[in-house]
Tab-separated table of C-alpha atoms and ligand atoms in Angstrom:
chain	number	residue	atom	x	y	z
A	1	MET	CA	-27.582	34.850	24.749
A	2	GLN	CA	-24.096	33.333	24.927
A	3	GLU	CA	-24.290	29.530	24.794
A	4	THR	CA	-21.967	27.405	26.845
A	5	SER	CA	-19.165	25.786	24.900
A	6	SER	CA	-20.576	22.251	25.124
A	7	ALA	CA	-24.083	23.172	23.889
A	8	LYS	CA	-24.892	21.468	20.603
A	9	PRO	CA	-24.616	23.931	17.734
A	10	TRP	CA	-27.746	22.382	16.183
A	11	ALA	CA	-29.903	22.335	19.366
A	12	GLY	CA	-32.200	25.193	18.247
A	13	ARG	CA	-35.136	23.114	16.975
A	14	PHE	CA	-34.982	20.432	19.670
A	15	ASN	CA	-37.098	20.335	22.824
A	16	ALA	CA	-35.694	17.232	24.528
A	17	PRO	CA	-32.050	16.493	25.212
A	18	THR	CA	-30.307	13.660	23.335
A	19	ASP	CA	-30.603	10.269	24.986
A	20	ALA	CA	-27.311	9.674	26.794
A	21	PHE	CA	-26.623	6.386	25.061
A	22	VAL	CA	-27.569	7.775	21.652
A	23	GLU	CA	-25.188	10.629	22.221
A	24	ALA	CA	-22.277	8.251	22.736
A	25	PHE	CA	-23.517	5.886	20.037
A	26	THR	CA	-23.631	8.561	17.341
A	27	ALA	CA	-20.449	10.409	18.318
A	28	SER	CA	-17.327	10.001	16.199
A	29	VAL	CA	-14.910	12.185	18.142
A	30	ASP	CA	-13.128	9.215	19.696
A	31	PHE	CA	-11.735	8.338	16.292
A	32	ASP	CA	-12.143	11.385	14.040
A	33	GLN	CA	-10.121	13.619	16.387
A	34	ARG	CA	-7.231	12.195	14.424
A	35	LEU	CA	-8.220	14.572	11.610
A	36	TYR	CA	-7.868	17.774	13.653
A	37	ARG	CA	-4.881	19.220	11.796
A	38	TYR	CA	-6.683	18.831	8.478
A	39	ASP	CA	-9.926	20.140	9.911
A	40	ILE	CA	-8.135	23.279	11.073
A	41	GLN	CA	-6.241	23.622	7.807
A	42	GLY	CA	-9.561	23.471	5.916
A	43	SER	CA	-11.167	26.007	8.248
A	44	ILE	CA	-8.301	28.467	7.888
A	45	ALA	CA	-8.573	28.276	4.093
A	46	HIS	CA	-12.359	28.655	4.284
A	47	ALA	CA	-12.130	31.734	6.544
A	48	THR	CA	-9.439	33.253	4.321
A	49	MET	CA	-11.700	32.843	1.297
A	50	LEU	CA	-14.734	34.240	3.141
A	51	ALA	CA	-12.769	37.371	4.052
A	52	ARG	CA	-11.489	37.847	0.521
A	53	GLN	CA	-15.085	37.677	-0.693
A	54	GLY	CA	-16.190	40.275	1.867
A	55	ILE	CA	-18.307	37.711	3.772
A	56	LEU	CA	-16.112	38.107	6.864
A	57	THR	CA	-14.157	41.206	7.826
A	58	ALA	CA	-10.373	41.085	7.844
A	59	ALA	CA	-10.478	41.432	11.637
A	60	GLU	CA	-12.827	38.456	11.951
A	61	ARG	CA	-10.606	36.403	9.694
A	62	ASP	CA	-7.517	37.278	11.703
A	63	ALA	CA	-9.228	36.368	14.951
A	64	ILE	CA	-10.404	33.049	13.495
A	65	VAL	CA	-7.021	32.126	12.047
A	66	LYS	CA	-5.160	33.010	15.225
A	67	GLY	CA	-7.776	31.249	17.318
A	68	LEU	CA	-7.626	28.063	15.209
A	69	GLU	CA	-3.847	28.032	15.419
A	70	ALA	CA	-4.084	28.314	19.191
A	71	VAL	CA	-6.572	25.419	19.314
A	72	ARG	CA	-4.212	23.379	17.153
A	73	SER	CA	-1.289	24.070	19.492
A	74	ARG	CA	-3.376	22.989	22.461
A	75	ILE	CA	-4.374	19.741	20.761
A	76	ASP	CA	-0.766	19.165	19.641
A	77	ALA	CA	0.318	19.559	23.255
A	78	GLY	CA	-2.358	17.122	24.484
A	79	ASP	CA	-3.999	19.956	26.375
A	80	PHE	CA	-7.502	19.678	24.939
A	81	ALA	CA	-10.628	18.105	26.433
A	82	TRP	CA	-12.533	16.298	23.683
A	83	SER	CA	-16.255	16.315	24.312
A	84	ILE	CA	-18.605	13.472	23.360
A	85	PRO	CA	-21.691	15.725	23.454
A	86	LEU	CA	-19.992	17.783	20.752
A	87	GLU	CA	-20.058	14.658	18.567
A	88	ASP	CA	-17.112	15.045	16.272
A	89	VAL	CA	-13.819	16.767	15.595
A	90	HIS	CA	-15.517	19.531	13.622
A	91	MET	CA	-17.834	20.708	16.394
A	92	ASN	CA	-15.190	20.233	19.068
A	93	VAL	CA	-12.776	22.521	17.253
A	94	GLU	CA	-15.428	25.084	16.397
A	95	SER	CA	-16.757	25.201	19.961
A	96	ALA	CA	-13.282	25.642	21.380
A	97	LEU	CA	-12.654	28.443	18.923
A	98	THR	CA	-15.871	30.223	19.851
A	99	ALA	CA	-15.194	29.787	23.552
A	100	ASP	CA	-11.804	31.434	22.985
A	101	ILE	CA	-12.591	34.277	20.579
A	102	GLY	CA	-16.316	34.853	20.951
A	103	ASP	CA	-18.677	35.904	18.150
A	104	ALA	CA	-16.176	35.782	15.290
A	105	GLY	CA	-15.853	32.051	15.925
A	106	LYS	CA	-19.582	31.618	15.301
A	107	LYS	CA	-19.137	33.008	11.808
A	108	LEU	CA	-16.615	30.393	10.683
A	109	HIS	CA	-19.322	27.959	9.605
A	110	THR	CA	-20.860	30.483	7.175
A	111	GLY	CA	-21.388	28.943	3.745
A	112	ARG	CA	-20.245	25.534	4.895
A	113	SER	CA	-21.634	22.316	6.357
A	114	ARG	CA	-20.029	19.458	8.204
A	115	ASN	CA	-20.888	17.412	5.145
A	116	ASP	CA	-18.477	19.200	2.818
A	117	GLN	CA	-16.112	19.757	5.737
A	118	VAL	CA	-15.664	16.078	6.590
A	119	ALA	CA	-15.348	15.108	2.925
A	120	THR	CA	-12.565	17.699	2.643
A	121	ASP	CA	-10.787	16.702	5.847
A	122	VAL	CA	-10.590	13.038	4.910
A	123	ARG	CA	-9.218	13.859	1.473
A	124	LEU	CA	-6.570	16.184	2.909
A	125	TRP	CA	-5.558	13.543	5.426
A	126	LEU	CA	-5.495	10.659	2.960
A	127	ARG	CA	-3.510	12.706	0.454
A	128	ASP	CA	-0.706	13.078	2.999
A	129	GLU	CA	-0.898	9.430	3.989
A	130	ILE	CA	-0.622	8.348	0.356
A	131	ASP	CA	2.547	10.417	0.025
A	132	THR	CA	4.003	8.703	3.100
A	133	ILE	CA	2.952	5.257	1.888
A	134	ARG	CA	4.458	5.822	-1.548
A	135	GLY	CA	7.709	6.830	0.149
A	136	GLU	CA	7.670	3.635	2.207
A	137	ILE	CA	7.103	1.562	-0.925
A	138	GLN	CA	10.166	3.229	-2.443
A	139	ARG	CA	12.211	2.427	0.632
A	140	LEU	CA	11.241	-1.222	0.325
A	141	GLN	CA	12.025	-1.143	-3.389
A	142	ARG	CA	15.491	0.228	-2.645
A	143	ALA	CA	16.106	-2.572	-0.134
A	144	LEU	CA	15.080	-5.105	-2.790
A	145	LEU	CA	17.381	-3.514	-5.346
A	146	ASP	CA	20.346	-3.739	-2.974
A	147	LEU	CA	19.554	-7.368	-2.263
A	148	ALA	CA	19.076	-8.134	-5.968
A	149	GLU	CA	22.421	-6.532	-6.724
A	150	ARG	CA	24.201	-8.598	-4.073
A	151	GLU	CA	22.568	-11.791	-5.325
A	152	ALA	CA	22.494	-11.132	-9.065
A	153	GLU	CA	24.400	-14.378	-9.741
A	154	THR	CA	22.907	-16.507	-6.980
A	155	ILE	CA	21.046	-19.444	-8.460
A	156	LEU	CA	17.966	-21.037	-6.991
A	157	PRO	CA	15.244	-23.204	-8.451
A	158	GLY	CA	12.361	-21.322	-10.026
A	159	PHE	CA	9.027	-23.012	-9.372
A	160	THR	CA	5.738	-23.503	-11.132
A	161	HIS	CA	3.068	-25.437	-9.219
A	162	LEU	CA	5.686	-25.308	-6.435
A	163	GLN	CA	7.581	-27.969	-8.400
A	164	VAL	CA	11.111	-27.247	-9.561
A	165	ALA	CA	10.817	-25.695	-13.030
A	166	GLN	CA	13.967	-23.921	-14.243
A	167	PRO	CA	16.949	-22.325	-12.530
A	168	ILE	CA	16.649	-18.611	-11.950
A	169	THR	CA	18.733	-15.985	-10.205
A	170	PHE	CA	17.804	-14.678	-6.779
A	171	GLY	CA	18.257	-11.118	-8.041
A	172	HIS	CA	15.700	-11.794	-10.756
A	173	HIS	CA	13.280	-13.155	-8.191
A	174	MET	CA	13.609	-10.018	-6.046
A	175	LEU	CA	13.004	-7.848	-9.077
A	176	ALA	CA	9.674	-9.607	-9.642
A	177	TRP	CA	8.539	-8.221	-6.288
A	178	LEU	CA	9.966	-4.849	-7.176
A	179	GLU	CA	7.759	-4.705	-10.278
A	180	MET	CA	4.603	-5.524	-8.331
A	181	LEU	CA	5.435	-2.770	-5.875
A	182	GLU	CA	6.034	-0.381	-8.762
A	183	ARG	CA	2.488	-0.972	-9.997
A	184	ASP	CA	1.185	-0.541	-6.443
A	185	ARG	CA	2.952	2.783	-6.196
A	186	ALA	CA	1.568	3.903	-9.539
A	187	ARG	CA	-1.955	2.857	-8.542
A	188	LEU	CA	-1.706	5.022	-5.425
A	189	ALA	CA	-0.500	7.969	-7.507
A	190	ASP	CA	-3.570	7.562	-9.731
A	191	CYS	CA	-5.811	7.366	-6.703
A	192	ARG	CA	-4.285	10.547	-5.284
A	193	ARG	CA	-4.776	12.385	-8.564
A	194	ARG	CA	-8.467	11.455	-8.796
A	195	MET	CA	-9.013	12.240	-5.125
A	196	ASN	CA	-7.417	15.664	-5.169
A	197	VAL	CA	-10.652	17.521	-5.879
A	198	MET	CA	-12.217	19.838	-3.307
A	199	PRO	CA	-15.681	19.241	-1.816
A	200	LEU	CA	-15.818	22.548	0.141
A	201	GLY	CA	-18.529	24.851	-1.105
A	202	ALA	CA	-20.967	21.999	-1.642
A	203	ALA	CA	-22.172	22.884	1.860
A	204	ALA	CA	-24.904	20.502	3.042
A	205	LEU	CA	-25.660	19.213	-0.465
A	206	ALA	CA	-26.837	21.940	-2.835
A	207	GLY	CA	-24.191	24.641	-2.565
A	208	THR	CA	-24.523	27.900	-0.699
A	209	THR	CA	-26.147	31.292	-1.231
A	210	TYR	CA	-22.986	33.220	-0.305
A	211	PRO	CA	-20.707	34.536	-3.059
A	212	ILE	CA	-17.917	32.069	-2.320
A	213	ASP	CA	-14.831	31.522	-4.494
A	214	ARG	CA	-14.228	27.796	-4.589
A	215	HIS	CA	-11.286	28.062	-6.960
A	216	TYR	CA	-9.481	30.194	-4.425
A	217	THR	CA	-10.142	27.806	-1.514
A	218	ALA	CA	-9.040	24.879	-3.685
A	219	GLU	CA	-5.812	26.699	-4.487
A	220	LEU	CA	-5.170	27.456	-0.814
A	221	LEU	CA	-5.566	23.778	0.057
A	222	GLY	CA	-3.533	22.425	-2.838
A	223	PHE	CA	-6.513	20.771	-4.556
A	224	ASP	CA	-6.404	20.583	-8.343
A	225	ARG	CA	-9.927	21.998	-8.664
A	226	PRO	CA	-13.276	22.291	-6.891
A	227	ALA	CA	-15.596	19.291	-7.273
A	228	GLU	CA	-18.024	19.792	-10.167
A	229	ASN	CA	-21.200	18.656	-8.461
A	230	SER	CA	-22.244	19.490	-4.920
A	231	LEU	CA	-24.343	16.341	-4.397
A	232	ASP	CA	-21.488	14.145	-5.534
A	233	ALA	CA	-18.941	16.151	-3.545
A	234	VAL	CA	-20.562	15.504	-0.158
A	235	SER	CA	-21.533	11.894	-0.754
A	236	ASP	CA	-18.676	10.453	-2.796
A	237	ARG	CA	-16.557	7.979	-0.915
A	238	ASP	CA	-15.118	6.197	-3.941
A	239	PHE	CA	-11.780	7.777	-3.180
A	240	ALA	CA	-11.740	5.845	0.097
A	241	ILE	CA	-12.818	2.652	-1.621
A	242	GLU	CA	-10.264	3.094	-4.381
A	243	PHE	CA	-7.515	3.666	-1.853
A	244	THR	CA	-8.553	0.586	0.108
A	245	ALA	CA	-8.660	-1.460	-3.095
A	246	ASP	CA	-5.117	-0.320	-3.887
A	247	ALA	CA	-4.113	-1.167	-0.321
A	248	ALA	CA	-5.735	-4.603	-0.626
A	249	ILE	CA	-3.783	-5.361	-3.805
A	250	LEU	CA	-0.574	-4.200	-2.162
A	251	MET	CA	-1.257	-6.373	0.888
A	252	MET	CA	-2.024	-9.311	-1.399
A	253	HIS	CA	1.453	-8.831	-2.863
A	254	LEU	CA	3.078	-8.609	0.557
A	255	SER	CA	1.135	-11.673	1.648
A	256	ARG	CA	2.439	-13.732	-1.279
A	257	PHE	CA	5.922	-12.403	-0.624
A	258	SER	CA	5.544	-13.402	3.035
A	259	GLU	CA	4.529	-16.895	2.061
A	260	GLU	CA	7.801	-17.304	0.148
A	261	LEU	CA	9.926	-15.874	2.950
A	262	ILE	CA	8.265	-18.241	5.407
A	263	LEU	CA	8.862	-21.255	3.169
A	264	TRP	CA	12.399	-20.212	2.316
A	265	SER	CA	13.418	-19.719	5.916
A	266	SER	CA	12.128	-23.174	6.943
A	267	ALA	CA	14.603	-25.985	7.617
A	268	GLN	CA	13.240	-27.831	4.565
A	269	PHE	CA	14.146	-25.041	2.133
A	270	GLY	CA	16.862	-23.236	4.097
A	271	PHE	CA	17.316	-20.694	1.284
A	272	ILE	CA	17.415	-17.565	3.416
A	273	GLU	CA	17.795	-16.449	6.968
A	274	LEU	CA	15.804	-13.581	8.426
A	275	SER	CA	17.622	-11.427	10.928
A	276	ASP	CA	17.048	-12.370	14.577
A	277	SER	CA	15.597	-8.918	15.153
A	278	PHE	CA	12.614	-9.815	12.951
A	279	CYS	CA	11.864	-13.217	14.452
A	280	THR	CA	10.740	-14.577	17.798
A	281	GLY	CA	11.295	-17.772	19.710
A	282	SER	CA	8.975	-20.300	21.224
A	283	SER	CA	8.270	-20.447	24.933
A	284	ILE	CA	8.351	-24.248	24.848
A	285	MET	CA	10.558	-25.322	21.925
A	286	PRO	CA	14.077	-23.943	22.430
A	287	GLN	CA	15.179	-24.611	18.848
A	288	LYS	CA	12.533	-22.391	17.247
A	289	LYS	CA	13.072	-19.167	15.369
A	290	ASN	CA	9.737	-18.145	13.966
A	291	PRO	CA	9.232	-15.801	10.993
A	292	ASP	CA	6.594	-13.775	12.847
A	293	VAL	CA	6.926	-10.631	10.802
A	294	PRO	CA	6.063	-12.137	7.425
A	295	GLU	CA	3.402	-14.291	9.075
A	296	LEU	CA	1.774	-11.262	10.645
A	297	VAL	CA	1.876	-9.284	7.407
A	298	ARG	CA	0.274	-12.240	5.628
A	299	GLY	CA	-2.375	-12.250	8.342
A	300	LYS	CA	-2.985	-8.514	8.152
A	301	SER	CA	-3.880	-8.783	4.490
A	302	GLY	CA	-7.132	-10.356	5.727
A	303	ARG	CA	-8.326	-7.341	7.683
A	304	ILE	CA	-7.539	-5.000	4.803
A	305	PHE	CA	-9.474	-7.132	2.316
A	306	GLY	CA	-12.249	-6.993	4.911
A	307	HIS	CA	-12.137	-3.192	5.054
A	308	LEU	CA	-12.523	-3.042	1.281
A	309	MET	CA	-15.619	-5.221	1.487
A	310	GLY	CA	-16.864	-3.170	4.438
A	311	LEU	CA	-16.565	0.135	2.591
A	312	LEU	CA	-18.210	-1.200	-0.554
A	313	THR	CA	-21.095	-2.497	1.521
A	314	LEU	CA	-21.297	0.789	3.430
A	315	MET	CA	-21.923	2.666	0.196
A	316	LYS	CA	-23.982	0.265	-1.842
A	317	SER	CA	-27.498	1.371	-0.868
A	318	GLN	CA	-27.032	4.998	0.056
A	319	PRO	CA	-29.301	7.455	-1.705
A	320	LEU	CA	-27.879	10.887	-2.503
A	321	ALA	CA	-26.552	12.886	-0.833
A	322	TYR	CA	-24.850	12.713	2.610
A	323	ASN	CA	-26.013	10.063	5.081
A	324	LYS	CA	-24.759	9.409	8.565
A	325	ASP	CA	-23.656	5.992	7.336
A	326	ASN	CA	-20.635	7.784	5.944
A	327	GLN	CA	-19.275	8.321	9.413
A	328	GLU	CA	-18.449	4.614	9.297
A	329	ASP	CA	-15.859	5.189	6.576
A	330	LYS	CA	-13.211	6.429	8.976
A	331	GLU	CA	-12.268	3.498	11.174
A	332	PRO	CA	-11.676	1.063	8.301
A	333	LEU	CA	-9.739	3.732	6.467
A	334	PHE	CA	-7.588	4.588	9.488
A	335	ASP	CA	-6.949	0.934	10.198
A	336	THR	CA	-6.014	0.300	6.562
A	337	VAL	CA	-3.524	3.164	6.570
A	338	ASP	CA	-1.977	2.167	9.904
A	339	ASN	CA	-1.528	-1.472	9.013
A	340	LEU	CA	-0.342	-0.777	5.496
A	341	LYS	CA	2.271	1.689	6.736
A	342	GLY	CA	3.362	-0.711	9.453
A	343	SER	CA	3.658	-3.625	7.042
A	344	LEU	CA	5.693	-1.604	4.562
A	345	LYS	CA	7.976	-0.216	7.223
A	346	VAL	CA	8.746	-3.579	8.742
A	347	TYR	CA	9.280	-5.081	5.306
A	348	ALA	CA	11.719	-2.376	4.194
A	349	ASP	CA	13.726	-2.857	7.399
A	350	MET	CA	13.576	-6.651	7.262
A	351	MET	CA	14.550	-7.019	3.601
A	352	GLY	CA	17.639	-4.907	4.235
A	353	LYS	CA	18.866	-7.662	6.554
A	354	VAL	CA	18.081	-10.909	4.747
A	355	THR	CA	20.993	-13.308	4.310
A	356	CYS	CA	21.045	-15.872	1.528
A	357	ASN	CA	22.290	-19.419	1.797
A	358	ARG	CA	23.756	-19.620	-1.702
A	359	GLU	CA	24.933	-23.232	-1.418
A	360	ARG	CA	21.523	-24.481	-0.310
A	361	MET	CA	19.815	-22.701	-3.170
A	362	ARG	CA	22.282	-24.079	-5.729
A	363	GLU	CA	21.896	-27.622	-4.356
A	364	ALA	CA	18.124	-27.315	-4.609
A	365	ALA	CA	18.366	-26.088	-8.188
A	366	LYS	CA	20.403	-29.171	-9.064
A	367	GLN	CA	17.538	-31.361	-7.979
A	368	GLY	CA	14.368	-31.686	-9.964
A	369	PHE	CA	15.911	-31.675	-13.486
A	370	SER	CA	15.706	-27.901	-13.694
A	371	THR	CA	17.779	-27.798	-16.905
A	372	ALA	CA	15.501	-30.167	-18.851
A	373	THR	CA	14.157	-27.283	-20.962
A	374	ASP	CA	17.735	-26.285	-21.760
A	375	LEU	CA	18.389	-29.755	-23.122
A	376	ALA	CA	15.254	-29.559	-25.286
A	377	ASP	CA	16.327	-26.121	-26.586
A	378	TYR	CA	19.778	-27.597	-27.339
A	379	LEU	CA	18.189	-30.341	-29.452
A	380	VAL	CA	16.090	-27.779	-31.310
A	381	ARG	CA	19.274	-25.891	-32.143
A	382	LYS	CA	20.544	-29.205	-33.595
A	383	GLY	CA	17.541	-29.314	-35.950
A	384	ILE	CA	15.089	-31.471	-33.989
A	385	PRO	CA	11.465	-30.187	-33.829
A	386	PHE	CA	10.557	-28.970	-30.333
A	387	ARG	CA	7.840	-31.582	-29.716
A	388	ASP	CA	10.278	-34.415	-30.530
A	389	ALA	CA	12.946	-32.797	-28.415
A	390	HIS	CA	10.429	-32.638	-25.527
A	391	GLU	CA	9.828	-36.374	-25.870
A	392	ILE	CA	13.558	-37.196	-25.966
A	393	VAL	CA	14.274	-35.156	-22.852
A	394	GLY	CA	11.313	-36.731	-21.103
A	395	LYS	CA	12.919	-40.125	-21.599
A	396	ALA	CA	16.288	-38.887	-20.344
A	397	VAL	CA	14.564	-37.490	-17.246
A	398	GLY	CA	12.861	-40.859	-16.776
A	399	LEU	CA	16.269	-42.527	-16.654
A	400	GLY	CA	17.529	-39.909	-14.217
A	401	VAL	CA	14.514	-40.466	-11.940
A	402	ARG	CA	15.103	-44.228	-11.928
A	403	GLU	CA	18.811	-43.795	-11.258
A	404	GLY	CA	18.508	-40.942	-8.811
A	405	ARG	CA	20.795	-38.749	-10.913
A	406	ASP	CA	20.360	-35.288	-12.455
A	407	LEU	CA	20.709	-34.781	-16.241
A	408	ALA	CA	24.188	-33.296	-15.833
A	409	GLU	CA	25.186	-36.461	-13.977
A	410	LEU	CA	24.276	-38.794	-16.868
A	411	SER	CA	27.157	-39.807	-19.151
A	412	LEU	CA	27.357	-38.753	-22.788
A	413	ALA	CA	26.755	-42.364	-23.857
A	414	GLU	CA	23.661	-42.574	-21.659
A	415	LEU	CA	22.290	-39.370	-23.121
A	416	GLN	CA	23.072	-40.453	-26.677
A	417	GLN	CA	20.826	-43.515	-26.411
A	418	PHE	CA	17.914	-41.053	-26.597
A	419	SER	CA	19.258	-38.983	-29.510
A	420	GLY	CA	22.285	-39.151	-31.771
A	421	ALA	CA	22.172	-35.369	-32.038
A	422	ILE	CA	23.587	-35.030	-28.536
A	423	GLY	CA	27.307	-34.197	-28.457
A	424	GLU	CA	29.983	-33.381	-25.883
A	425	ASP	CA	28.913	-29.713	-25.882
A	426	VAL	CA	25.615	-30.684	-24.204
A	427	PHE	CA	27.181	-30.363	-20.760
A	428	GLU	CA	27.561	-26.615	-21.220
A	429	VAL	CA	23.789	-26.209	-21.388
A	430	LEU	CA	23.134	-28.650	-18.571
A	431	THR	CA	24.978	-26.505	-16.023
A	432	LEU	CA	22.977	-24.112	-13.886
A	433	ASP	CA	25.142	-21.131	-14.759
A	434	GLY	CA	24.867	-21.856	-18.475
A	435	SER	CA	21.117	-22.207	-18.134
A	436	VAL	CA	20.518	-18.822	-16.493
A	437	ALA	CA	23.132	-16.986	-18.584
A	438	ALA	CA	21.364	-18.158	-21.749
A	439	ARG	CA	18.142	-16.326	-20.846
A	440	ASP	CA	19.773	-13.133	-21.918
A	441	HIS	CA	17.056	-10.781	-23.150
A	442	ILE	CA	15.127	-7.988	-21.500
A	443	GLY	CA	13.032	-9.472	-18.701
A	444	GLY	CA	15.143	-12.679	-18.587
A	445	THR	CA	16.910	-14.169	-15.584
A	446	ALA	CA	20.551	-13.893	-16.826
A	447	PRO	CA	22.762	-12.035	-14.310
A	448	ALA	CA	23.648	-9.484	-17.007
A	449	GLN	CA	19.946	-8.756	-17.505
A	450	VAL	CA	19.336	-8.535	-13.769
A	451	ARG	CA	22.075	-5.905	-13.503
A	452	ALA	CA	20.623	-3.929	-16.394
A	453	ALA	CA	17.137	-4.130	-14.859
A	454	ILE	CA	18.492	-2.911	-11.518
A	455	GLN	CA	20.076	0.022	-13.290
A	456	ARG	CA	16.800	0.941	-15.026
A	457	ALA	CA	14.839	0.598	-11.788
A	458	ARG	CA	17.272	2.846	-9.941
A	459	GLU	CA	16.922	5.475	-12.650
A	460	ARG	CA	13.136	5.246	-12.422
A	461	LEU	CA	13.183	5.681	-8.629
A	462	GLY	CA	15.782	8.450	-8.782
A	463	ALA	CA	13.844	10.381	-11.415
A	464	GLU	CA	10.730	10.233	-9.284
A	465	ALA	CA	12.586	11.309	-6.135
A	466	SER	CA	13.875	14.397	-7.952
A	467	GLY	CA	10.375	15.169	-9.199
A	468	ASP	CA	10.947	14.361	-12.889
A	469	ALA	CA	8.338	11.628	-13.137
B	1	LIG	N1	-19.031	12.959	11.951
B	1	LIG	C1	-19.652	13.106	10.688
B	1	LIG	C2	-19.059	12.122	9.675
B	1	LIG	O1	-18.037	11.624	9.930
B	1	LIG	C3	-19.475	14.500	10.181
B	1	LIG	C4	-20.557	14.956	9.249
B	1	LIG	C5	-21.828	15.048	9.988
B	1	LIG	N2	-22.862	15.612	9.203
B	1	LIG	C6	-24.118	15.575	9.591
B	1	LIG	N3	-24.991	16.131	8.820
B	1	LIG	N4	-24.486	14.987	10.702
B	1	LIG	O2	-19.605	11.839	8.629
């Protein structure tokens, strides 16, 4: 008897229909339809393998492949009626196929279960998304490199405890963010590598009695290998958790970065200006230009941290193997990907248009005795032990605080009352430019080092783009 296309494929052992609310409550098609291209890609590979193993005929395979491609085109075109009674993307696609091509469609699910199917689909999807995300990180890194190059000599105060510490270059500061993003990108590459293992063939949980060739299916789908253990293959969601953990770390970085951009673009700092196209005004205060984009990215870090906690909690008590709980992995994962991609995109665009207020930054670096360490280092070079030098400079700073003058604004005679070792040449080290130029070793803030670091970073990014890394 030919079933209608919306009949549940598993209805055989049931006597009563599903409660209407339960049907909607348990369905995932509203959100997992997003996976349809990967679902169809997995099914085409599965059918191809089945035919090669003699489990399907070549004619059945051809009908299935053509039929799945037609279903895909219909979904692409928005000409597909998703059905809640058919629960999820997998059964929707399969039912449409069977409605179109008849009995051959009913053979597609041979040697397979939705359990290994969904685990495969999500991996295929996330693999592509990771590639896109890594590309977006690179785009942001390139924007930071351009900015660092433009501002390699721009001096601003470096802070510890948000108190002026030592002068640094703006280029150097941008390269700090570049390094964090480099680790984020590498973490995602690791995640992708570990994830790129194929669940198909695990079937419901124990494997299948058909003579399948999992190596062949894995090759067709670009997986490195079939998963070793069928129970693990259908129930593992660590790949999703690992990805979300990587995303959470990345968002933590963007959130810190946002905090600086927000502070720096305030009237009190005035170090940078964000382009008007990345800010909004206030409906009541005409003078306002609000840094909404960095604020929103900072805010979005919260939901992504939440998704990480949600996924960990989702998994923590599940016995082997598949449980319906796992259906709850998708929405947090989708939301993480969407918000991460959005945050990276807006950041790459925004950082390409930041303008620096060099004078404001230099003025700020002059305040707060940012060259005090340079004076101590100068005294050490004159033979004074560092701890004594520290004490001497502390006293000089004390005078400066009382007088409201920076160290460079004290006279030689005033400085000499604290140490006879101080000579006329001290003023070279008390200048901001002298201070940053002196930190001239790999990883230091000197403009020459910033330029060399930019060069190395560009080579690293270029090598990866051409596939060498
Ligand atoms: N929609 C399900 C999920 O996302 C697909 C797998 C369903 N498997 C099952 N045995 N009910 O996890």
